Coordinates of C-alpha atoms in Angstrom, one line a residue:
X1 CA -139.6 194.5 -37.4
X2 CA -138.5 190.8 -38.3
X3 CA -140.0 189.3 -35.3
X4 CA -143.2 191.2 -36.5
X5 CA -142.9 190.2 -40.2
X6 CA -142.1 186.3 -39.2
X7 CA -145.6 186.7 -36.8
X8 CA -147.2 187.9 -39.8
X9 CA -146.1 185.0 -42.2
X10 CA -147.0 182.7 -39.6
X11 CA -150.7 183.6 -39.1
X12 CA -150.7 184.0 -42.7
X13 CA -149.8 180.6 -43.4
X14 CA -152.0 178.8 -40.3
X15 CA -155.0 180.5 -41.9
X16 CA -154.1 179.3 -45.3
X17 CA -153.8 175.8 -43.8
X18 CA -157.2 176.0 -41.7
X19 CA -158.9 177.1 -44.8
X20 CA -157.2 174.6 -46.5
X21 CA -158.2 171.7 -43.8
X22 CA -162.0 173.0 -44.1
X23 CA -162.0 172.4 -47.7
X24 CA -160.3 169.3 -47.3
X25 CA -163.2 168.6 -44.7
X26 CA -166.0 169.6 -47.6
X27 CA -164.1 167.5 -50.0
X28 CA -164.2 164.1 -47.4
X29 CA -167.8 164.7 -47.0
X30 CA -169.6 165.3 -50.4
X31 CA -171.0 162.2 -51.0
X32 CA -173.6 163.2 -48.4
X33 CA -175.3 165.7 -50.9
X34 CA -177.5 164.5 -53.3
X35 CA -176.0 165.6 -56.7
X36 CA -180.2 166.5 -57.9
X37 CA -180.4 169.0 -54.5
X38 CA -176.4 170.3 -54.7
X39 CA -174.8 169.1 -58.4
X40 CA -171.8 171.0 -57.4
X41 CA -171.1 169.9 -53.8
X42 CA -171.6 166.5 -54.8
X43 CA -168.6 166.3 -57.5
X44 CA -165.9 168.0 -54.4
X45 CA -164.7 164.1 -54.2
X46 CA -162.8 164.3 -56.9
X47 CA -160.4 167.0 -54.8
X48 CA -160.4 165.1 -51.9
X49 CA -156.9 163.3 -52.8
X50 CA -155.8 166.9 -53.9
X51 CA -156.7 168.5 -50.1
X52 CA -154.8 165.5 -49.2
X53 CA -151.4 166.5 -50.4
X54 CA -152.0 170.0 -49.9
X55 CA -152.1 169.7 -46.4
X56 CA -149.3 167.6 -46.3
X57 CA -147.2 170.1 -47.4
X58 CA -148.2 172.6 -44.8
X59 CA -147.1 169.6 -42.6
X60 CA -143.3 169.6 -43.8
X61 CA -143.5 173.5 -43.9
X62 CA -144.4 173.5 -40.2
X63 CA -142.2 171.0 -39.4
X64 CA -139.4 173.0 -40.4
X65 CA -140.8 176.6 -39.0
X66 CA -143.6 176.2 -36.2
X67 CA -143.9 172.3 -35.1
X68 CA -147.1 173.0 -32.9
X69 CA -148.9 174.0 -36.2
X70 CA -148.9 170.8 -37.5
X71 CA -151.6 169.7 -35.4
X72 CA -153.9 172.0 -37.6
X73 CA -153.3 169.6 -40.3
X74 CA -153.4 166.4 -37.9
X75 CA -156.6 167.7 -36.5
X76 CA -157.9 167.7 -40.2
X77 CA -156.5 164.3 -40.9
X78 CA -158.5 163.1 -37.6
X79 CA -161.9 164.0 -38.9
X80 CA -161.4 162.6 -42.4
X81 CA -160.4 159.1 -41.7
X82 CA -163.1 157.5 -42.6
X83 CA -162.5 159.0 -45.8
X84 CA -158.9 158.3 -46.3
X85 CA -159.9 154.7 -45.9
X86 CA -162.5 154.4 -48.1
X87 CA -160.1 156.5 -50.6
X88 CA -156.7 154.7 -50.0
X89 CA -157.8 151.5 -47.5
X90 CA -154.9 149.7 -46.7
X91 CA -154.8 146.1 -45.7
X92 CA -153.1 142.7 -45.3
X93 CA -153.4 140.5 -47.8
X94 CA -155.1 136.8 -46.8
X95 CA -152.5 134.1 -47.2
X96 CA -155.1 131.5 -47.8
X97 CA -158.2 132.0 -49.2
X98 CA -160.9 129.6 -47.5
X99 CA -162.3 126.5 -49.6
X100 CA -165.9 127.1 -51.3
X101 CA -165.0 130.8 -51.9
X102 CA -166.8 132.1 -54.4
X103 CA -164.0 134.1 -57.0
X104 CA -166.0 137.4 -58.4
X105 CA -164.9 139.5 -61.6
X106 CA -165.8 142.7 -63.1
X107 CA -164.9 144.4 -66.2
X108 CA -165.9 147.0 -68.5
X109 CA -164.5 145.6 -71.9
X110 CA -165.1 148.9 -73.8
X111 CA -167.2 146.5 -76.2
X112 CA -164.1 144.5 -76.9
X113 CA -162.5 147.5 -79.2
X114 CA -159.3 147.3 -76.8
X115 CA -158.4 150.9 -79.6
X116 CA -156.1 151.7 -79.9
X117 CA -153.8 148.8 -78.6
X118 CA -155.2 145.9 -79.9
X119 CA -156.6 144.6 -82.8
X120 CA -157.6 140.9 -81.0
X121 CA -159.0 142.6 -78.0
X122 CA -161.5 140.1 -77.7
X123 CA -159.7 137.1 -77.5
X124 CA -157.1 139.1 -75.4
X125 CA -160.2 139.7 -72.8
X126 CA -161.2 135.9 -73.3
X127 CA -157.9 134.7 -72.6
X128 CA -157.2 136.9 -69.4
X129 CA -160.7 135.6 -68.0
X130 CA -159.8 131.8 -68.9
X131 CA -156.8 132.5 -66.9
X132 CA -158.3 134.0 -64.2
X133 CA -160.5 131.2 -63.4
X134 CA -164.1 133.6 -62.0
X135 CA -166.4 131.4 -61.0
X136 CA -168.9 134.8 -61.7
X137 CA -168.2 137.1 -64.2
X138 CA -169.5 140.9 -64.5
X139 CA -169.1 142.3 -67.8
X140 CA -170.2 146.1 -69.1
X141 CA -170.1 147.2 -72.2
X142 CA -171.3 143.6 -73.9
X143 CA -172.3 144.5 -77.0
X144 CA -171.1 141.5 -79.3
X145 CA -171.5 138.9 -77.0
X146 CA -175.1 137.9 -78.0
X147 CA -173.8 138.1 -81.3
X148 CA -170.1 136.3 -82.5
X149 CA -168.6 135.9 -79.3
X150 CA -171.4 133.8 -77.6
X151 CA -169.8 130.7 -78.5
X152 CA -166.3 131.4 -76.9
X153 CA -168.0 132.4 -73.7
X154 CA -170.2 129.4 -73.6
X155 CA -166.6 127.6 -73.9
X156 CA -165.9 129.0 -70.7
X157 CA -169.3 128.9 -68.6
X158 CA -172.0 127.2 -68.9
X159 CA -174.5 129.7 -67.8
X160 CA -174.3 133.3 -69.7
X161 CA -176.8 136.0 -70.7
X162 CA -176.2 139.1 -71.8
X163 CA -178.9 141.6 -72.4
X164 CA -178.5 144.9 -74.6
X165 CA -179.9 148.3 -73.0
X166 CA -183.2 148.4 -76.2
X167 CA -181.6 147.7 -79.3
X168 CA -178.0 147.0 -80.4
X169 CA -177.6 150.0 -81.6
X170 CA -177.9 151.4 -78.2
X171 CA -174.3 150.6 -77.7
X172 CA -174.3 148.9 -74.8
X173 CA -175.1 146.1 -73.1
X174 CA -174.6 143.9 -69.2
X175 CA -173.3 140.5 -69.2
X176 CA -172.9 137.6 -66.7
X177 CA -171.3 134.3 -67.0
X178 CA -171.4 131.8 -64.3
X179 CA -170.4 128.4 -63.0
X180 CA -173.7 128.5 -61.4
X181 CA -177.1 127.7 -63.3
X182 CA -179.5 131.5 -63.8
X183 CA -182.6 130.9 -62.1
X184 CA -183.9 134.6 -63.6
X185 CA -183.2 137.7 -64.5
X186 CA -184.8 141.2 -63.6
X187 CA -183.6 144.7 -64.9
X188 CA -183.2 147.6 -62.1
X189 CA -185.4 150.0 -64.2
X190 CA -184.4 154.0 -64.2
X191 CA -184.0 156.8 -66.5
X192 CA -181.2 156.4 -68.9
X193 CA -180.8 156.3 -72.6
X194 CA -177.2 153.6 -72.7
X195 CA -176.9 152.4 -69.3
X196 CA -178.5 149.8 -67.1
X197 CA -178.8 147.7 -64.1
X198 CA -179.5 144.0 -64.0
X199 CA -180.2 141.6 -60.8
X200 CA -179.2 138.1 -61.7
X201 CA -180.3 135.1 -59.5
X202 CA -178.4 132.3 -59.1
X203 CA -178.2 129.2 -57.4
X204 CA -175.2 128.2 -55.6
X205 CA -176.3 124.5 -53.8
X206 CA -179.6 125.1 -52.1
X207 CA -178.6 129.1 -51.9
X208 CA -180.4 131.8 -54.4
X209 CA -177.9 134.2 -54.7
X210 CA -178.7 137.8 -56.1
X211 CA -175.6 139.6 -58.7
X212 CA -176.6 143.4 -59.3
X213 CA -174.4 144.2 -62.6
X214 CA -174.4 148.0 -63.3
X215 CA -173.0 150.5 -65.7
X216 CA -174.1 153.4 -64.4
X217 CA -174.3 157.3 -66.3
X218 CA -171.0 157.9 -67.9
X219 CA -169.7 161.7 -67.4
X220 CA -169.8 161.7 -71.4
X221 CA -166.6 163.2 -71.6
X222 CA -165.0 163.5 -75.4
X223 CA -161.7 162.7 -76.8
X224 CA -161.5 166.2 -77.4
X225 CA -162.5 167.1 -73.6
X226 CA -160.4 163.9 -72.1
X227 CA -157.5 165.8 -73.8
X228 CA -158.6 169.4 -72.8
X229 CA -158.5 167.9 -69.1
X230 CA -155.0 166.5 -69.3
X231 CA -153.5 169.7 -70.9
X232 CA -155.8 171.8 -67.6
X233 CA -153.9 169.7 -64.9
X234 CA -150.7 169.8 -66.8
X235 CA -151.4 173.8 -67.3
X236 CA -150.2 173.6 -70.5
X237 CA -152.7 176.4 -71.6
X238 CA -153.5 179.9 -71.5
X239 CA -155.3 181.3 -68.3
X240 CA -158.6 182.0 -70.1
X241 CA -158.6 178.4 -71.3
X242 CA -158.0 176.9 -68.3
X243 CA -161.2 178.9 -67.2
X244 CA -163.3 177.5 -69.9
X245 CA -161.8 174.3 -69.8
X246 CA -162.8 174.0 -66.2
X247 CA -165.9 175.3 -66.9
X248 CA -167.0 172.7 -69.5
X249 CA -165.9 170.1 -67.5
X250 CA -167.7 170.8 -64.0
X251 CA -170.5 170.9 -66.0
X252 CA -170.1 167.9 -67.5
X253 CA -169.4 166.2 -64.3
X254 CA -172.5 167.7 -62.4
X255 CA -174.5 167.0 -65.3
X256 CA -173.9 163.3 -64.8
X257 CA -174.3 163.1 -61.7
X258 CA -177.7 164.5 -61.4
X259 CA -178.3 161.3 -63.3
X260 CA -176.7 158.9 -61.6
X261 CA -178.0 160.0 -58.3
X262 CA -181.2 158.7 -58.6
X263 CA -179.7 155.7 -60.8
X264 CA -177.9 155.0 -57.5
X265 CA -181.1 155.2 -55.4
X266 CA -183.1 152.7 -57.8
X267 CA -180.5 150.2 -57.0
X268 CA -180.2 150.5 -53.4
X269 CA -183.9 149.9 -53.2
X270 CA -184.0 146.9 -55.2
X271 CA -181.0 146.3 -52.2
X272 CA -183.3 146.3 -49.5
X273 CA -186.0 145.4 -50.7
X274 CA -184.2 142.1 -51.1
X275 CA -182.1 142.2 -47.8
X276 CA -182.7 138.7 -47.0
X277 CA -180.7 137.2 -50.0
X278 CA -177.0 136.9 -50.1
X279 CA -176.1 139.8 -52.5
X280 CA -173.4 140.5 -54.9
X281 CA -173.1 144.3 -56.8
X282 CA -170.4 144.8 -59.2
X283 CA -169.5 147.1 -61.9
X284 CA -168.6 150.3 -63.1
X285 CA -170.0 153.1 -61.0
X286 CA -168.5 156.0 -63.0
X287 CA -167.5 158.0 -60.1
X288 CA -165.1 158.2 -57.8
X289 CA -165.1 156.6 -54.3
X290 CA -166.3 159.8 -52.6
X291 CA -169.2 160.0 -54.2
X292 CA -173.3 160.0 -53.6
X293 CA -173.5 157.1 -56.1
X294 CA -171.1 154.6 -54.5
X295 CA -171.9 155.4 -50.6
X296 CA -175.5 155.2 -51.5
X297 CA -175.2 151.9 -53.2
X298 CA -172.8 151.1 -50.5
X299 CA -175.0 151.6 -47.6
X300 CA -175.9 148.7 -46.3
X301 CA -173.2 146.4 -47.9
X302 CA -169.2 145.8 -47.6
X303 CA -166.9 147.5 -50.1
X304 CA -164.9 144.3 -50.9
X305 CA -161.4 146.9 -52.5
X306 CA -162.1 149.0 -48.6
X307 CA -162.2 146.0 -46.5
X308 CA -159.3 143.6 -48.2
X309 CA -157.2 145.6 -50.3
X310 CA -154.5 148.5 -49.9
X311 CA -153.7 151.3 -52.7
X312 CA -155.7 153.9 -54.0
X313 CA -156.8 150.7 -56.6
X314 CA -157.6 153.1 -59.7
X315 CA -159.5 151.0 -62.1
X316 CA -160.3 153.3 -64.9
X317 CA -156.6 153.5 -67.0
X318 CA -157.1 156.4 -68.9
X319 CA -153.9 159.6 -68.5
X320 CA -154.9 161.7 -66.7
X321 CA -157.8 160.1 -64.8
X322 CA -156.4 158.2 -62.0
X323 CA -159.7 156.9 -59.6
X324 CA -161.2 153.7 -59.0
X325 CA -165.0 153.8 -60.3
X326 CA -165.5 150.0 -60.6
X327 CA -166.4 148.2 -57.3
X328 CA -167.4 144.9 -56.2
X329 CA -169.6 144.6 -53.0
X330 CA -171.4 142.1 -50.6
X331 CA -173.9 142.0 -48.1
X332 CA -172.9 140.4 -44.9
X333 CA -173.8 137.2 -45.8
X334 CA -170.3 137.0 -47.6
X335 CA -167.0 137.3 -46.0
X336 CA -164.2 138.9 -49.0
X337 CA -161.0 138.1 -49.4
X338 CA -158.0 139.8 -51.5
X339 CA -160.0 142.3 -53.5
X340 CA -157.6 143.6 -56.3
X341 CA -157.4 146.4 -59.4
X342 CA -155.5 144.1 -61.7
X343 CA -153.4 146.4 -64.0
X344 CA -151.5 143.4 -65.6
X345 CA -154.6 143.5 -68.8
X346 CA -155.1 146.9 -70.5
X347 CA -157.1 145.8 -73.2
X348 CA -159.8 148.0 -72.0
X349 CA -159.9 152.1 -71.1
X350 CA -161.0 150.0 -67.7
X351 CA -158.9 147.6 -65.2
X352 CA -160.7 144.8 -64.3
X353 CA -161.4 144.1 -60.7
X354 CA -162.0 140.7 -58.6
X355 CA -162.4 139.2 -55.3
X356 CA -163.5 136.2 -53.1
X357 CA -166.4 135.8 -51.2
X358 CA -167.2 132.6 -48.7
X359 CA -170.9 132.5 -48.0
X360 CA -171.3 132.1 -44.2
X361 CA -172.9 129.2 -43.2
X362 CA -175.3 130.5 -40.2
X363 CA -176.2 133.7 -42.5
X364 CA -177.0 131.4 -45.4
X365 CA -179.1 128.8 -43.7
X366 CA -181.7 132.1 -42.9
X367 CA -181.4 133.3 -46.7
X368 CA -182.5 130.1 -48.6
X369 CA -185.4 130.6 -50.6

């Protein structure tokens, strides 16, 4: 009868753990649906770290009861990889960083309000960006730099623009500063009411070199909801809540990403359409790193924080919502080096992140214009 029970249990539990894997499988893989065809199978990412641990712990539970069950977990690790590294990459850090590297930053200021923490936020920000010597700088959320603040950027680089998404009132706005003159401008156009995408070119010797900036559909999540979320994975409310809660929030979340989706597409047109040019994207992505909006922007480029850094890298400091949706990215005319989350600065609801790229010579030669 104990034998039988124990048999019971343990087919109980290896189904539990296959399901488990499959979902953890789904989770890996969402990025491949198109949030406008499948809104919900597209958001799955954000469980993929969850599936993650969850299988784990069917691995120290077979360890201790069934060892050759484990490889249902293994097997599911296997076919996720590529996942786990574009979640969690983990690499060596360069020692030395080759001359004529080009040093990248990106950060979403939060329109210099660094609430509640700061009252100087701004010259907090301008001080942290002094220091960390970009030679290209990728702001979001710019919205007093054409205004007051132009002055103590142009202190720091002698080539900046910022342009607002219609009018300031708008409440938001993309910004570039650069060691290296702006031959032009030219805005990514899609639908969206606050949020933007602008393709800078630049001219690094006799090199035109393209930056995409973006700030791409926010999930429009309120204080009220940022806190309803926190409370939900604490579950520090009533079942019926937690059902409403999680409601309100998928449907926030799918809702968002229906626009980003083709927000995402617009810019890795404009991409390929200008494949022959040494290209830079930064900026905040608002969504996660399994997502439809970062692999399809990703697509033909390097993810700088995948290919040189280790760490899950979350850049977006809020409790509770621990994921990395600001990126920096290259074409393979560019080599990176060291890409890094810096947590060090949190005068923003966003870490900034940064990176070095040397332009290789026989790819450049072909990309002059």
């Amino acid at each position: 009868m104990i034998k039988q029970l124990k048999s019971i249990t343990v087919n109980i539990v290896a189904g539990a753990n296959t399901c488990v894997v499959l979902l953890m499988l789904i989770t890996a893989y969402s990025d491949h649906f198109n949030p406008v065809d499948h809104a919900l199978l597209s958001v799955l990412g954000l469980g993929f770290p969850v599936m993650l641990s969850v299988s784990m712990c069917f691995v120290f539970f077979w360890a201790i009861f069934k060892r050759r069950y484990i490889l249902i977990s293994f097997v599911g690790y296997l076919l996720v990889i590529p996942s786990i590294r574009v979640y969690v990459p983990y690499n060596m850090s360069s020692e030395t960083i080759p001359q004529g590297s080009i040093k990248v930053l990106s950060y979403n200021v939060q329109a210099y309000t660094g609430a509640p923490r700061y009252t100087d936020c701004f010259d907090t920000i301008i001080s942290y960006v002094k220091q960390c010597d970009a030679d290209i700088v990728c702001i979001q959320e710019d919205m007093n730099s054409i205004h007051d603040t132009r002055a103590e950027w142009g202190r720091l680089y002698a080539y900046c623009d910022t342009l607002l998404v219609s009018q300031p009132s708008a409440g938001n706005g993309i910004g570039l500063y650069s060691r290296y003159p702006i031959l032009r401008r030219e805005r990514i156009l899609y639908p969206s009411l606050a949020n933007m995408s602008v393709a800078y070119f630049l001219q690094k010797g006799r090199d035109t070199i393209i930056v995409i900036n973006n700030h791409l559909e926010s999930n429009h999540l309120s204080v009220i909801e940022r806190e309803g979320y926190r409370e939900l994975i604490k579950g520090d409310m009533s079942k019926e809540e937690a059902k409403k809660q999680s409601r309100k929030l998928i449907d926030k979340l799918t809702d968002a990403a229906v626009i980003r989706a083709p927000q995402a597409d617009s810019v890795a047109a404009f991409i390929r359409k200008h494949s022959g040019y040494p290209i830079i994207v930064c900026g905040d992505f608002n969504d996660n790193p399994i997502s439809y909006a970062r692999r399809t922007i990703a697509h033909d480029l390097t993810d700088c924080y995948v290919a040189t850094a280790k760490g899950v890298g979350w850049s977006y400091n809020q409790k509770g919502f621990y994921v990395r949706i600001d990126n920096i990215l290259c074409s393979s005319h560019f080599k990176p080096y060291n890409c890094k989350v810096d947590k060090k600065i949190d005068a923003s609801d966003h870490y900034p992140i940064f990176c070095w790229l040397k332009l290789q010579d026989t790819d450049a030669k072909k990309s002059r214009k």
